Amino acid sequence: IKKIGVLTSGGDAPGMNAAIRGVVRAALSEGLEVYGVYDGYLGLYEDRIEKMDRRSVSDVINRGGTFLGSARFPQFKDEAVRQKAIENLNKHGIEALVVIGGDGSYMGAKCLTEMGYPCIGLPGTIDNDVPGTDYTIGYLTALNCVISAIDRLRDTSSSHNRISVIEVMGRYCGDLTMAAAIAGGAEYAIVPEKPYDETQLIEDVVKGIKNGKKHSIIVVTEHITDVHQLSKKIEARTGRETRATILGHVQRGGAPTAFDRVLASRMGVYAVDLLINGHGGRCVGVVSGELVHHDIIDAIENKRRVFDEELYLTAAKLF
Ligand code: ADP
């Protein structure tokens, strides 16, 4: 193999830059040519592909987001669109592609692999919802961001005896919520992996107040309920001022933590190693601290992320 490409796709995540840098620098040190694709699969389709050198990735390891840009490009589900993308890659002589993104981006990489074009997937998303890895690049940075937001809300909520409902990201994965609830000392965590009983939650809050709780912090994963409506109901039932805060995109920004920079760098280097050793159609993960790779088609079709019951039970004892 002589030429490889790299792109970032889907929702951006802190540490994506470190992963691109890992791929670029590792490829160059192995004597490969490496090409960056701008704006994910959209740029692949539009042939916005540029040769990278060591300087292309200078001063990016500390920056959040992705300097290559990312895009949502649903047209990539269309085989003819993907065929055009493969033609563009072939035109440049690029023989394999590293895709850094979440489960949607993995689908795109899987489809290219099925069409005979080898891809390597690196898990880049704050949601931690990618199969085959304990941690995704960006997850722990986002977790720190959520915790600092909860700490701030706690200060003002406890000063006012206020109840706080905080919506965090995660799509359909409760990892960010569970860990943030534990680390942020929240009283309740509502996650998609567990049944949600609004009446029960409200009665638990009432019971907490009766037992002398000065304030309550309720952390909820997005897409479960309307947190503003929930706050109104809690306020009506308890008579306590209740405010909802949707943390939104602040969770996706900021400088990656040391852990994410190291993880992203390791994964970037590992992806190049896999390609040099003749592996294509793989996705990379970190399991119990070790880098691993799986068949990308099998990972998407058969591997499911397992919800961390231990974390859930731990939280239940702390609330
Ligand atoms: P993430 O990668 O963060 O999960 P998305 O779900 O938006 O983000 O996916 C990113 C991109 O991956 C999409 O905009 C699309 O270009 C591509 N993609 C998603 N699903 C598929 C699919 N089933 N087939 C081909 N490409 C897909």
mmCIF file of C-alpha atoms and ligand atoms in Angstrom:
data_model
loop_
_atom_site.group_PDB
_atom_site.id
_atom_site.type_symbol
_atom_site.label_atom_id
_atom_site.label_comp_id
_atom_site.label_asym_id
_atom_site.label_seq_id
_atom_site.Cartn_x
_atom_site.Cartn_y
_atom_site.Cartn_z
ATOM 1 C CA ILE A 1 0.000 0.000 0.000
ATOM 2 C CA LYS A 2 1.341 3.450 -0.941
ATOM 3 C CA LYS A 3 -1.461 5.994 -0.549
ATOM 4 C CA ILE A 4 -4.150 6.304 2.090
ATOM 5 C CA GLY A 5 -6.864 8.852 2.871
ATOM 6 C CA VAL A 6 -8.403 10.126 6.096
ATOM 7 C CA LEU A 7 -11.688 11.903 6.834
ATOM 8 C CA THR A 8 -13.875 12.895 9.779
ATOM 9 C CA SER A 9 -17.624 12.430 9.549
ATOM 10 C CA GLY A 10 -20.858 12.898 11.487
ATOM 11 C CA GLY A 11 -20.966 14.832 14.750
ATOM 12 C CA ASP A 12 -17.579 16.342 15.561
ATOM 13 C CA ALA A 13 -15.796 15.356 18.760
ATOM 14 C CA PRO A 14 -12.780 16.686 20.651
ATOM 15 C CA GLY A 15 -9.758 14.536 19.800
ATOM 16 C CA MET A 16 -10.642 14.061 16.133
ATOM 17 C CA ASN A 17 -7.724 16.364 15.253
ATOM 18 C CA ALA A 18 -5.364 14.258 17.328
ATOM 19 C CA ALA A 19 -6.608 11.157 15.481
ATOM 20 C CA ILE A 20 -6.068 12.757 12.053
ATOM 21 C CA ARG A 21 -2.596 13.815 13.186
ATOM 22 C CA GLY A 22 -1.878 10.266 14.344
ATOM 23 C CA VAL A 23 -2.898 8.841 10.967
ATOM 24 C CA VAL A 24 -0.985 11.453 8.969
ATOM 25 C CA ARG A 25 2.257 11.301 10.953
ATOM 26 C CA ALA A 26 2.241 7.494 11.246
ATOM 27 C CA ALA A 27 1.599 7.126 7.508
ATOM 28 C CA LEU A 28 4.407 9.538 6.639
ATOM 29 C CA SER A 29 6.852 7.832 8.954
ATOM 30 C CA GLU A 30 6.028 4.518 7.247
ATOM 31 C CA GLY A 31 6.772 6.118 3.861
ATOM 32 C CA LEU A 32 3.136 6.301 2.714
ATOM 33 C CA GLU A 33 1.456 9.251 1.043
ATOM 34 C CA VAL A 34 -1.566 10.497 2.943
ATOM 35 C CA TYR A 35 -4.543 12.542 1.738
ATOM 36 C CA GLY A 36 -7.049 14.501 3.808
ATOM 37 C CA VAL A 37 -10.671 14.620 2.668
ATOM 38 C CA TYR A 38 -12.614 17.757 3.652
ATOM 39 C CA ASP A 39 -16.139 17.634 5.126
ATOM 40 C CA GLY A 40 -16.500 13.869 5.390
ATOM 41 C CA TYR A 41 -18.353 11.880 2.760
ATOM 42 C CA LEU A 42 -19.593 15.104 1.153
ATOM 43 C CA GLY A 43 -16.017 16.127 0.334
ATOM 44 C CA LEU A 44 -15.292 12.607 -0.829
ATOM 45 C CA TYR A 45 -18.166 12.869 -3.310
ATOM 46 C CA GLU A 46 -17.147 16.377 -4.370
ATOM 47 C CA ASP A 47 -13.497 15.361 -4.692
ATOM 48 C CA ARG A 48 -12.198 17.824 -2.108
ATOM 49 C CA ILE A 49 -9.106 15.798 -1.355
ATOM 50 C CA GLU A 50 -5.643 17.207 -0.547
ATOM 51 C CA LYS A 51 -2.252 15.719 0.039
ATOM 52 C CA MET A 52 -1.078 16.157 3.638
ATOM 53 C CA ASP A 53 2.419 16.602 5.008
ATOM 54 C CA ARG A 54 3.761 16.786 8.562
ATOM 55 C CA ARG A 55 3.015 20.516 8.714
ATOM 56 C CA SER A 56 -0.633 19.989 7.716
ATOM 57 C CA VAL A 57 -1.233 18.633 11.204
ATOM 58 C CA SER A 58 0.946 21.041 13.187
ATOM 59 C CA ASP A 59 -0.744 22.796 16.121
ATOM 60 C CA VAL A 60 -3.942 20.745 15.980
ATOM 61 C CA ILE A 61 -3.496 18.204 18.781
ATOM 62 C CA ASN A 62 -4.839 20.649 21.370
ATOM 63 C CA ARG A 63 -7.780 21.879 19.302
ATOM 64 C CA GLY A 64 -11.357 20.627 19.624
ATOM 65 C CA GLY A 65 -13.509 19.959 16.560
ATOM 66 C CA THR A 66 -11.915 18.773 13.329
ATOM 67 C CA PHE A 67 -9.813 20.914 11.021
ATOM 68 C CA LEU A 68 -10.813 18.700 8.075
ATOM 69 C CA GLY A 69 -14.460 19.599 8.727
ATOM 70 C CA SER A 70 -17.372 17.221 8.988
ATOM 71 C CA ALA A 71 -20.783 17.007 7.353
ATOM 72 C CA ARG A 72 -24.064 15.174 7.433
ATOM 73 C CA PHE A 73 -24.498 13.792 3.942
ATOM 74 C CA PRO A 74 -27.480 11.403 3.832
ATOM 75 C CA GLN A 75 -27.065 10.981 0.055
ATOM 76 C CA PHE A 76 -24.157 8.680 0.868
ATOM 77 C CA LYS A 77 -26.740 5.930 1.421
ATOM 78 C CA ASP A 78 -27.185 5.929 -2.349
ATOM 79 C CA GLU A 79 -24.875 3.413 -4.009
ATOM 80 C CA ALA A 80 -24.319 5.604 -7.087
ATOM 81 C CA VAL A 81 -23.077 8.418 -4.820
ATOM 82 C CA ARG A 82 -20.675 6.031 -3.107
ATOM 83 C CA GLN A 83 -19.519 4.749 -6.500
ATOM 84 C CA LYS A 84 -18.582 8.318 -7.457
ATOM 85 C CA ALA A 85 -16.698 8.656 -4.153
ATOM 86 C CA ILE A 86 -14.723 5.476 -4.912
ATOM 87 C CA GLU A 87 -13.937 6.790 -8.407
ATOM 88 C CA ASN A 88 -12.536 9.967 -6.839
ATOM 89 C CA LEU A 89 -10.359 7.929 -4.475
ATOM 90 C CA ASN A 90 -9.148 5.755 -7.355
ATOM 91 C CA LYS A 91 -8.354 8.832 -9.427
ATOM 92 C CA HIS A 92 -5.886 9.960 -6.745
ATOM 93 C CA GLY A 93 -4.546 6.410 -6.387
ATOM 94 C CA ILE A 94 -5.740 6.260 -2.755
ATOM 95 C CA GLU A 95 -6.002 2.599 -1.824
ATOM 96 C CA ALA A 96 -7.639 2.725 1.617
ATOM 97 C CA LEU A 97 -9.525 5.201 3.771
ATOM 98 C CA VAL A 98 -9.530 5.880 7.516
ATOM 99 C CA VAL A 99 -12.950 7.119 8.653
ATOM 100 C CA ILE A 100 -13.139 8.862 12.032
ATOM 101 C CA GLY A 101 -16.743 9.172 13.230
ATOM 102 C CA GLY A 102 -19.713 7.649 14.997
ATOM 103 C CA ASP A 103 -21.995 4.754 14.145
ATOM 104 C CA GLY A 104 -23.512 6.538 11.126
ATOM 105 C CA SER A 105 -20.056 7.132 9.697
ATOM 106 C CA TYR A 106 -19.237 3.480 10.366
ATOM 107 C CA MET A 107 -22.246 2.540 8.208
ATOM 108 C CA GLY A 108 -20.754 4.556 5.352
ATOM 109 C CA ALA A 109 -17.354 2.876 5.878
ATOM 110 C CA LYS A 110 -19.027 -0.539 5.987
ATOM 111 C CA CYS A 111 -20.860 0.159 2.711
ATOM 112 C CA LEU A 112 -17.612 1.219 0.988
ATOM 113 C CA THR A 113 -15.909 -1.921 2.307
ATOM 114 C CA GLU A 114 -18.767 -4.069 0.964
ATOM 115 C CA MET A 115 -18.243 -2.423 -2.426
ATOM 116 C CA GLY A 116 -14.627 -3.613 -2.353
ATOM 117 C CA TYR A 117 -13.029 -0.399 -1.059
ATOM 118 C CA PRO A 118 -11.187 -1.043 2.240
ATOM 119 C CA CYS A 119 -11.883 1.301 5.158
ATOM 120 C CA ILE A 120 -10.726 1.462 8.752
ATOM 121 C CA GLY A 121 -13.169 2.990 11.255
ATOM 122 C CA LEU A 122 -11.953 4.948 14.284
ATOM 123 C CA PRO A 123 -14.625 5.712 16.913
ATOM 124 C CA GLY A 124 -14.966 9.505 17.149
ATOM 125 C CA THR A 125 -18.064 10.737 18.971
ATOM 126 C CA ILE A 126 -18.908 12.148 22.390
ATOM 127 C CA ASP A 127 -21.828 9.712 22.681
ATOM 128 C CA ASN A 128 -19.735 6.594 23.445
ATOM 129 C CA ASP A 129 -22.271 4.595 21.425
ATOM 130 C CA VAL A 130 -19.969 2.795 18.978
ATOM 131 C CA PRO A 131 -19.796 -1.008 19.145
ATOM 132 C CA GLY A 132 -16.453 -2.731 19.801
ATOM 133 C CA THR A 133 -14.846 -0.164 22.093
ATOM 134 C CA ASP A 134 -14.997 0.796 25.765
ATOM 135 C CA TYR A 135 -14.350 4.444 24.921
ATOM 136 C CA THR A 136 -14.855 6.623 21.884
ATOM 137 C CA ILE A 137 -12.573 9.564 21.114
ATOM 138 C CA GLY A 138 -14.190 12.667 22.652
ATOM 139 C CA TYR A 139 -16.377 10.948 25.225
ATOM 140 C CA LEU A 140 -14.254 11.689 28.299
ATOM 141 C CA THR A 141 -13.649 15.289 27.212
ATOM 142 C CA ALA A 142 -17.409 15.776 26.896
ATOM 143 C CA LEU A 143 -17.913 14.124 30.268
ATOM 144 C CA ASN A 144 -15.607 16.668 31.905
ATOM 145 C CA CYS A 145 -17.535 19.448 30.215
ATOM 146 C CA VAL A 146 -20.872 18.081 31.498
ATOM 147 C CA ILE A 147 -19.482 17.739 35.011
ATOM 148 C CA SER A 148 -18.248 21.311 35.118
ATOM 149 C CA ALA A 149 -21.706 22.464 33.954
ATOM 150 C CA ILE A 150 -23.388 20.376 36.674
ATOM 151 C CA ASP A 151 -21.009 21.821 39.293
ATOM 152 C CA ARG A 152 -21.979 25.334 38.272
ATOM 153 C CA LEU A 153 -25.684 24.545 38.265
ATOM 154 C CA ARG A 154 -25.328 22.924 41.684
ATOM 155 C CA ASP A 155 -23.831 26.132 43.143
ATOM 156 C CA THR A 156 -26.714 28.271 42.020
ATOM 157 C CA SER A 157 -29.408 25.619 42.643
ATOM 158 C CA SER A 158 -28.351 24.992 46.218
ATOM 159 C CA SER A 159 -28.245 28.746 46.904
ATOM 160 C CA HIS A 160 -31.884 28.987 45.804
ATOM 161 C CA ASN A 161 -33.262 25.614 46.923
ATOM 162 C CA ARG A 162 -33.935 25.026 43.270
ATOM 163 C CA ILE A 163 -34.420 21.770 41.391
ATOM 164 C CA SER A 164 -32.310 21.382 38.245
ATOM 165 C CA VAL A 165 -33.146 19.170 35.299
ATOM 166 C CA ILE A 166 -30.141 18.831 33.000
ATOM 167 C CA GLU A 167 -30.359 17.316 29.530
ATOM 168 C CA VAL A 168 -27.133 15.789 28.241
ATOM 169 C CA MET A 169 -26.218 14.328 24.862
ATOM 170 C CA GLY A 170 -25.608 10.677 24.078
ATOM 171 C CA ARG A 171 -28.208 9.993 21.370
ATOM 172 C CA TYR A 172 -29.562 6.609 22.484
ATOM 173 C CA CYS A 173 -26.687 5.801 24.841
ATOM 174 C CA GLY A 174 -26.836 6.607 28.557
ATOM 175 C CA ASP A 175 -23.080 6.403 29.281
ATOM 176 C CA LEU A 176 -22.503 10.159 29.366
ATOM 177 C CA THR A 177 -25.564 10.632 31.582
ATOM 178 C CA MET A 178 -24.670 7.851 34.033
ATOM 179 C CA ALA A 179 -21.053 8.884 34.468
ATOM 180 C CA ALA A 180 -21.972 12.585 34.715
ATOM 181 C CA ALA A 181 -24.654 11.828 37.299
ATOM 182 C CA ILE A 182 -22.186 9.917 39.465
ATOM 183 C CA ALA A 183 -19.295 12.366 39.081
ATOM 184 C CA GLY A 184 -21.578 15.400 39.382
ATOM 185 C CA GLY A 185 -23.306 14.053 42.496
ATOM 186 C CA ALA A 186 -26.762 14.152 40.902
ATOM 187 C CA GLU A 187 -29.795 12.646 42.639
ATOM 188 C CA TYR A 188 -31.444 11.062 39.598
ATOM 189 C CA ALA A 189 -30.273 9.769 36.227
ATOM 190 C CA ILE A 190 -32.696 9.002 33.411
ATOM 191 C CA VAL A 191 -31.149 6.897 30.644
ATOM 192 C CA PRO A 192 -32.551 5.324 27.473
ATOM 193 C CA GLU A 193 -31.469 1.819 28.512
ATOM 194 C CA LYS A 194 -33.860 1.788 31.468
ATOM 195 C CA PRO A 195 -37.632 2.283 31.612
ATOM 196 C CA TYR A 196 -38.660 5.835 32.406
ATOM 197 C CA ASP A 197 -41.554 6.413 34.795
ATOM 198 C CA GLU A 198 -42.267 10.127 35.077
ATOM 199 C CA THR A 199 -44.799 9.783 37.922
ATOM 200 C CA GLN A 200 -42.336 7.724 39.941
ATOM 201 C CA LEU A 201 -39.559 10.258 39.346
ATOM 202 C CA ILE A 202 -41.746 13.146 40.522
ATOM 203 C CA GLU A 203 -42.838 11.218 43.627
ATOM 204 C CA ASP A 204 -39.176 10.396 44.390
ATOM 205 C CA VAL A 205 -38.341 14.092 44.202
ATOM 206 C CA VAL A 206 -41.226 14.875 46.567
ATOM 207 C CA LYS A 207 -39.976 12.196 48.971
ATOM 208 C CA GLY A 208 -36.472 13.659 48.795
ATOM 209 C CA ILE A 209 -37.771 17.093 49.769
ATOM 210 C CA LYS A 210 -39.740 15.593 52.665
ATOM 211 C CA ASN A 211 -36.506 13.944 53.817
ATOM 212 C CA GLY A 212 -34.824 17.322 53.917
ATOM 213 C CA LYS A 213 -33.073 17.563 50.526
ATOM 214 C CA LYS A 214 -32.283 21.212 49.832
ATOM 215 C CA HIS A 215 -31.971 20.773 46.100
ATOM 216 C CA SER A 216 -32.144 18.089 43.449
ATOM 217 C CA ILE A 217 -30.179 17.510 40.290
ATOM 218 C CA ILE A 218 -31.821 15.311 37.686
ATOM 219 C CA VAL A 219 -29.693 14.326 34.688
ATOM 220 C CA VAL A 220 -31.567 13.125 31.591
ATOM 221 C CA THR A 221 -30.287 11.799 28.258
ATOM 222 C CA GLU A 222 -31.603 13.655 25.207
ATOM 223 C CA HIS A 223 -34.582 12.210 23.236
ATOM 224 C CA ILE A 224 -36.295 10.757 26.332
ATOM 225 C CA THR A 225 -38.608 13.542 27.397
ATOM 226 C CA ASP A 226 -39.219 17.271 27.051
ATOM 227 C CA VAL A 227 -37.172 18.566 29.992
ATOM 228 C CA HIS A 228 -39.016 21.916 30.068
ATOM 229 C CA GLN A 229 -42.374 20.159 30.400
ATOM 230 C CA LEU A 230 -40.932 17.837 33.029
ATOM 231 C CA SER A 231 -39.652 20.826 35.014
ATOM 232 C CA LYS A 232 -43.095 22.444 34.943
ATOM 233 C CA LYS A 233 -44.667 19.263 36.288
ATOM 234 C CA ILE A 234 -42.085 18.940 39.064
ATOM 235 C CA GLU A 235 -42.566 22.589 40.002
ATOM 236 C CA ALA A 236 -46.360 22.185 40.071
ATOM 237 C CA ARG A 237 -46.159 19.091 42.266
ATOM 238 C CA THR A 238 -43.432 20.259 44.673
ATOM 239 C CA GLY A 239 -43.953 24.018 44.763
ATOM 240 C CA ARG A 240 -40.162 24.358 44.323
ATOM 241 C CA GLU A 241 -38.691 26.425 41.536
ATOM 242 C CA THR A 242 -37.492 23.960 38.884
ATOM 243 C CA ARG A 243 -35.345 24.857 35.883
ATOM 244 C CA ALA A 244 -34.367 22.849 32.838
ATOM 245 C CA THR A 245 -30.987 23.321 31.177
ATOM 246 C CA ILE A 246 -30.228 21.754 27.819
ATOM 247 C CA LEU A 247 -26.448 21.682 27.627
ATOM 248 C CA GLY A 248 -26.493 21.222 23.830
ATOM 249 C CA HIS A 249 -23.459 21.784 21.667
ATOM 250 C CA VAL A 250 -21.210 23.185 24.414
ATOM 251 C CA GLN A 251 -20.673 19.505 25.238
ATOM 252 C CA ARG A 252 -19.025 18.933 21.870
ATOM 253 C CA GLY A 253 -16.497 21.770 22.045
ATOM 254 C CA GLY A 254 -13.304 22.516 23.865
ATOM 255 C CA ALA A 255 -9.775 21.205 24.007
ATOM 256 C CA PRO A 256 -9.537 17.413 24.242
ATOM 257 C CA THR A 257 -8.380 16.021 27.578
ATOM 258 C CA ALA A 258 -5.046 14.219 27.865
ATOM 259 C CA PHE A 259 -6.831 10.852 27.782
ATOM 260 C CA ASP A 260 -8.573 11.644 24.488
ATOM 261 C CA ARG A 261 -5.390 12.989 22.895
ATOM 262 C CA VAL A 262 -3.485 9.846 23.823
ATOM 263 C CA LEU A 263 -6.342 7.526 22.803
ATOM 264 C CA ALA A 264 -6.788 9.313 19.462
ATOM 265 C CA SER A 265 -3.042 9.257 18.768
ATOM 266 C CA ARG A 266 -2.824 5.547 19.584
ATOM 267 C CA MET A 267 -5.812 4.730 17.411
ATOM 268 C CA GLY A 268 -4.494 6.803 14.494
ATOM 269 C CA VAL A 269 -1.134 5.030 14.586
ATOM 270 C CA TYR A 270 -2.866 1.646 14.985
ATOM 271 C CA ALA A 271 -5.059 2.264 11.923
ATOM 272 C CA VAL A 272 -1.958 2.781 9.782
ATOM 273 C CA ASP A 273 -0.359 -0.371 11.244
ATOM 274 C CA LEU A 274 -3.464 -2.347 10.286
ATOM 275 C CA LEU A 275 -3.360 -1.065 6.703
ATOM 276 C CA ILE A 276 0.359 -1.761 6.352
ATOM 277 C CA ASN A 277 -0.260 -5.301 7.580
ATOM 278 C CA GLY A 278 -2.885 -5.838 4.908
ATOM 279 C CA HIS A 279 -6.010 -5.384 7.029
ATOM 280 C CA GLY A 280 -8.910 -3.450 5.522
ATOM 281 C CA GLY A 281 -12.566 -3.341 6.509
ATOM 282 C CA ARG A 282 -11.783 -3.140 10.212
ATOM 283 C CA CYS A 283 -12.880 -0.904 13.042
ATOM 284 C CA VAL A 284 -10.674 -0.024 15.970
ATOM 285 C CA GLY A 285 -11.526 -0.063 19.642
ATOM 286 C CA VAL A 286 -9.939 0.054 23.053
ATOM 287 C CA VAL A 287 -11.016 -2.804 25.315
ATOM 288 C CA SER A 288 -9.641 -3.041 28.868
ATOM 289 C CA GLY A 289 -6.909 -0.611 27.855
ATOM 290 C CA GLU A 290 -5.723 -2.621 24.829
ATOM 291 C CA LEU A 291 -6.213 -1.600 21.225
ATOM 292 C CA VAL A 292 -8.273 -4.125 19.276
ATOM 293 C CA HIS A 293 -9.754 -4.384 15.799
ATOM 294 C CA HIS A 294 -12.918 -6.036 14.567
ATOM 295 C CA ASP A 295 -14.449 -6.776 11.192
ATOM 296 C CA ILE A 296 -16.416 -3.600 10.507
ATOM 297 C CA ILE A 297 -19.352 -5.410 8.893
ATOM 298 C CA ASP A 298 -19.628 -7.890 11.763
ATOM 299 C CA ALA A 299 -19.252 -5.127 14.373
ATOM 300 C CA ILE A 300 -22.120 -3.126 12.913
ATOM 301 C CA GLU A 301 -24.408 -6.059 12.262
ATOM 302 C CA ASN A 302 -23.756 -8.170 15.345
ATOM 303 C CA LYS A 303 -22.064 -6.230 18.121
ATOM 304 C CA ARG A 304 -24.161 -4.171 20.483
ATOM 305 C CA ARG A 305 -22.863 -1.857 23.134
ATOM 306 C CA VAL A 306 -23.628 -3.330 26.517
ATOM 307 C CA PHE A 307 -25.049 -0.972 29.083
ATOM 308 C CA ASP A 308 -22.841 -0.711 32.160
ATOM 309 C CA GLU A 309 -25.088 -2.227 34.847
ATOM 310 C CA GLU A 310 -22.348 -1.915 37.439
ATOM 311 C CA LEU A 311 -22.299 1.855 36.938
ATOM 312 C CA TYR A 312 -26.089 1.923 37.157
ATOM 313 C CA LEU A 313 -26.133 -0.021 40.443
ATOM 314 C CA THR A 314 -23.329 2.127 41.820
ATOM 315 C CA ALA A 315 -25.304 5.271 41.025
ATOM 316 C CA ALA A 316 -28.446 3.827 42.628
ATOM 317 C CA LYS A 317 -26.586 3.498 45.937
ATOM 318 C CA LEU A 318 -25.291 7.057 45.801
ATOM 319 C CA PHE A 319 -28.519 8.869 44.901
HETATM 320 P P1 ADP B 1 -22.248 9.844 13.323
HETATM 321 O O1 ADP B 1 -21.162 9.296 12.471
HETATM 322 O O2 ADP B 1 -21.736 10.834 14.324
HETATM 323 O O3 ADP B 1 -23.125 8.764 13.918
HETATM 324 P P2 ADP B 1 -24.350 10.390 11.341
HETATM 325 O O4 ADP B 1 -25.285 9.359 11.843
HETATM 326 O O5 ADP B 1 -24.903 11.703 10.912
HETATM 327 O O6 ADP B 1 -23.189 10.748 12.385
HETATM 328 O O7 ADP B 1 -23.568 9.781 10.087
HETATM 329 C C1 ADP B 1 -22.572 10.518 9.428
HETATM 330 C C2 ADP B 1 -22.655 10.301 7.951
HETATM 331 O O8 ADP B 1 -22.420 8.917 7.643
HETATM 332 C C3 ADP B 1 -24.001 10.589 7.314
HETATM 333 O O9 ADP B 1 -24.227 11.963 7.108
HETATM 334 C C4 ADP B 1 -23.866 9.829 6.004
HETATM 335 O O10 ADP B 1 -23.069 10.553 5.086
HETATM 336 C C5 ADP B 1 -23.108 8.576 6.433
HETATM 337 N N1 ADP B 1 -24.047 7.472 6.691
HETATM 338 C C6 ADP B 1 -24.882 7.317 7.735
HETATM 339 N N2 ADP B 1 -25.655 6.202 7.613
HETATM 340 C C7 ADP B 1 -25.293 5.642 6.437
HETATM 341 C C8 ADP B 1 -25.712 4.466 5.721
HETATM 342 N N3 ADP B 1 -26.675 3.673 6.184
HETATM 343 N N4 ADP B 1 -25.117 4.214 4.541
HETATM 344 C C9 ADP B 1 -24.151 5.007 4.060
HETATM 345 N N5 ADP B 1 -23.713 6.130 4.664
HETATM 346 C C10 ADP B 1 -24.266 6.442 5.845
#
